[in-house]
């Protein structure tokens, strides 16, 4: 999705802005631009295409301004083009604005502004914002230092939809103003300088101190001062948060791509996520939660709500909670849940999973559950992200920044966190044998070294990828918990290799999909559940008989005679197996994408953080 960068300080803004945009590239975009406050007025440099093209624009090297705003656009209203790129200026060229989000009432506002003499030069919803600010500025008869702020306030009050905006103005040459509703925005606090971004990693090399803007808040930013206001312009006291990610974790560190680096970081990310929540011979501990037996006994059902990969992690959470705690769990897609009128009440626990913590549908689903009096629990990888500020309780995965669009280490961290949560509940509820729980806990502690061992399959997977990278369709099969892995493996493949793939519960094969199996088609199966080995093997035989080319990921000793390739991974407790069995599938997607010469980290049409509906 769109990305925002801002700088105010003593240095030339342009190189800092472009460098920040390059760090936001992973979010997905189709055009880029920036604006600085120059001695002669506002500069505007923008075009469709990559951020690095900005360096080629006439006059970019002449910019000297030390205050500027920048943007990468992911087209929603209007095709990717220079005119539609941000920043947008008002008709008088006194206000420049960049915007993330969608202004739902822009047609209405545009008509109003046209009636008041304004002209529009783009097809975007954003262009109404600078003109609206200008409109309110020109209507304000009081010419004091707050005039621009009041104009921004009035404009924000008129906007419906979602926005994170940055504004610079010749009328306020020592400030940047930012405002937000339903789109993320952080302010990085420096010394004699401040940074603005739509996410933390882009400015992590400059500071570890961040302010998180909440909905309906405005910030007036100077080089060495930041003031926060609500929409009535009453001052807000906001605390700075220290983020302990190091800048190096947002770099490739010698790996060819972020995705490969993140796949190989999984022993660490899982270890960090387990952290002090689990120590040998102790009960599982979540300092962030104060759930007791009475509270958990009153929970009649649990919803786990998320999107994409995070939803797939939720599926393994369901397996664990239902097995260990005997509480029914429904896993729902956030974009469905929010419009379903779900049966949620004060005895429902709703768990929301989001790596970024900024996914628009997940946030909306969370707000809906709160309105129905449910207890809400957010699981996110980003400290201070929107879902964590909205939920009653928050837990963090400690995967470190995930830059590649395709989620890998965040997924395994989410699964391990949900396993720990299930154990924590089960220990309070006394709903499962303590001896068995201890066995699972020991297995969790052994996971980092087992992930290391699993990663050794990398070369075998690379060779298999070379055989199948030109395929048009790939099928993924699994039963029980392995079906979750099949779903996630299939999603990874389609995202970064653009190969059509489908995941099926292996038992469903006969009910339709087997019609698609023909000579040479690739079928990838996952088999880790002892009780279901025979069943899945039978399904594999059925596809082999019909000419399929087969890859099996397993921790069992299988009769391998007519399977083309078997990847043997370390054995573990069945509930934990998705954390290991997904790794060969992540690598498969990665190597196929590389064989095809694609941009692994920035697949087409996709964005890292889906902040609009
Ligand atoms: C897939 C992927 C997406 C995200 C989904 C939710 O690799 O990354 O499917 O999982 O967009 O994102 P978060 O977890 O940030 O809410």
XYZ file of N, CA and C and ligand atoms in Angstrom, residues 259 305-312 353-363 379-382 387 402 404-408 410-411 414 488 491-492 495-496 603 606-610, ligand 1:
151
model
N 13.319 -11.981 1.848
C 12.526 -13.190 2.143
C 13.438 -14.342 2.580
N -9.595 -14.074 14.319
C -9.922 -13.319 13.108
C -8.640 -12.686 12.550
N -8.443 -12.832 11.254
C -7.220 -12.301 10.634
C -7.355 -12.395 9.116
N -6.315 -11.989 8.407
C -6.303 -12.070 6.945
C -5.075 -12.857 6.492
N -5.216 -13.518 5.348
C -4.080 -14.140 4.666
C -3.300 -15.099 5.544
N -1.998 -14.911 5.550
C -1.109 -15.794 6.310
C -1.447 -15.789 7.795
N -1.790 -14.620 8.319
C -2.111 -14.535 9.745
C -3.343 -15.397 10.045
N -4.275 -15.464 9.094
C -5.458 -16.306 9.288
C -5.039 -17.780 9.289
N -4.088 -18.120 8.423
C -3.605 -19.508 8.412
C -2.945 -19.871 9.746
N -5.171 -11.448 14.801
C -3.744 -11.634 14.508
C -3.378 -10.758 13.322
N -2.330 -9.979 13.483
C -1.867 -9.156 12.358
C -0.391 -8.829 12.546
N 0.429 -9.290 11.636
C 1.861 -8.969 11.688
C 2.038 -7.464 11.805
N 1.453 -6.733 10.856
C 1.645 -5.277 10.820
C 0.857 -4.566 11.906
N -0.275 -5.164 12.282
C -1.180 -4.499 13.230
C -1.940 -3.357 12.593
N -1.872 -3.241 11.266
C -2.500 -2.107 10.577
C -3.484 -2.554 9.511
N -3.781 -3.833 9.408
C -4.661 -4.316 8.338
C -6.080 -3.799 8.562
N -6.597 -3.083 7.559
C -7.861 -2.360 7.733
C -9.006 -3.300 8.138
N -9.121 -4.448 7.481
C -10.237 -5.350 7.792
C -10.113 -5.918 9.208
N -8.894 -6.215 9.615
C -8.702 -6.798 10.956
C -9.044 -5.757 12.021
N -8.653 -4.513 11.770
C -8.967 -3.450 12.736
C -10.487 -3.255 12.810
N -2.777 -9.915 18.563
C -1.430 -10.490 18.420
C -0.771 -9.780 17.252
N 0.301 -9.086 17.508
C 0.945 -8.321 16.441
C 2.459 -8.402 16.580
N 3.130 -8.038 15.487
C 4.594 -8.027 15.518
C 5.125 -6.615 15.718
N 4.225 -5.634 15.664
C 4.680 -4.241 15.676
C 4.188 -3.535 16.941
N -3.848 -2.242 16.000
C -4.678 -3.238 16.695
C -4.281 -3.362 18.167
N 9.611 -7.518 9.587
C 9.455 -8.395 8.416
C 9.263 -7.490 7.210
N 10.029 -8.476 3.622
C 9.515 -9.121 2.400
C 7.987 -9.141 2.467
N 7.369 -8.925 1.314
C 5.897 -8.911 1.301
C 5.346 -10.266 1.755
N 5.949 -11.346 1.278
C 5.464 -12.675 1.668
C 5.886 -12.965 3.105
N 4.913 -13.213 3.934
C 5.183 -13.402 5.356
C 5.747 -14.797 5.622
N 6.843 -14.867 6.367
C 7.442 -16.166 6.693
C 7.695 -16.277 8.200
N 7.068 -14.158 10.509
C 5.941 -13.701 11.339
C 4.952 -14.849 11.524
N 4.748 -15.647 10.446
C 3.808 -16.768 10.513
C 4.227 -17.785 11.582
N 3.714 -16.425 14.949
C 2.294 -16.386 15.341
C 1.834 -17.782 15.786
N -1.181 -22.512 3.562
C -0.151 -21.474 3.646
C 0.918 -21.673 2.549
N -0.522 -20.412 -0.670
C -0.569 -18.936 -0.706
C 0.827 -18.383 -1.027
N 1.853 -18.946 -0.362
C 3.231 -18.453 -0.604
C 3.571 -18.593 -2.081
N 1.662 -16.094 -4.375
C 2.084 -14.712 -4.143
C 3.353 -14.323 -4.885
N 4.372 -15.193 -4.799
C 5.672 -14.723 -5.304
C 6.108 -15.395 -6.597
N 6.457 -8.686 -4.814
C 5.644 -9.279 -5.880
C 4.597 -8.305 -6.411
N 0.924 -6.670 -4.923
C 0.759 -6.934 -3.486
C 1.395 -5.842 -2.643
N 0.847 -5.666 -1.466
C 1.396 -4.687 -0.533
C 1.647 -5.382 0.796
N 2.659 -4.928 1.513
C 2.985 -5.558 2.795
C 1.900 -5.295 3.822
N 1.383 -4.100 3.786
C 0.450 -3.721 4.835
C -0.825 -3.227 4.143
N -1.917 -3.972 4.313
C -3.124 -3.669 3.540
C -4.016 -2.745 4.376
C 1.039 -13.370 2.832
C 0.843 -12.141 3.517
C -0.540 -11.627 3.674
C -0.716 -11.102 5.119
C -2.080 -10.420 5.273
C -2.316 -9.946 6.680
O 2.387 -13.699 2.735
O 1.771 -11.536 3.958
O -1.483 -12.594 3.378
O -0.589 -12.161 5.995
O -2.157 -9.334 4.399
O -1.340 -9.030 7.063
P -1.138 -8.658 8.590
O -0.642 -9.881 9.272
O -0.156 -7.549 8.591
O -2.492 -8.250 9.104
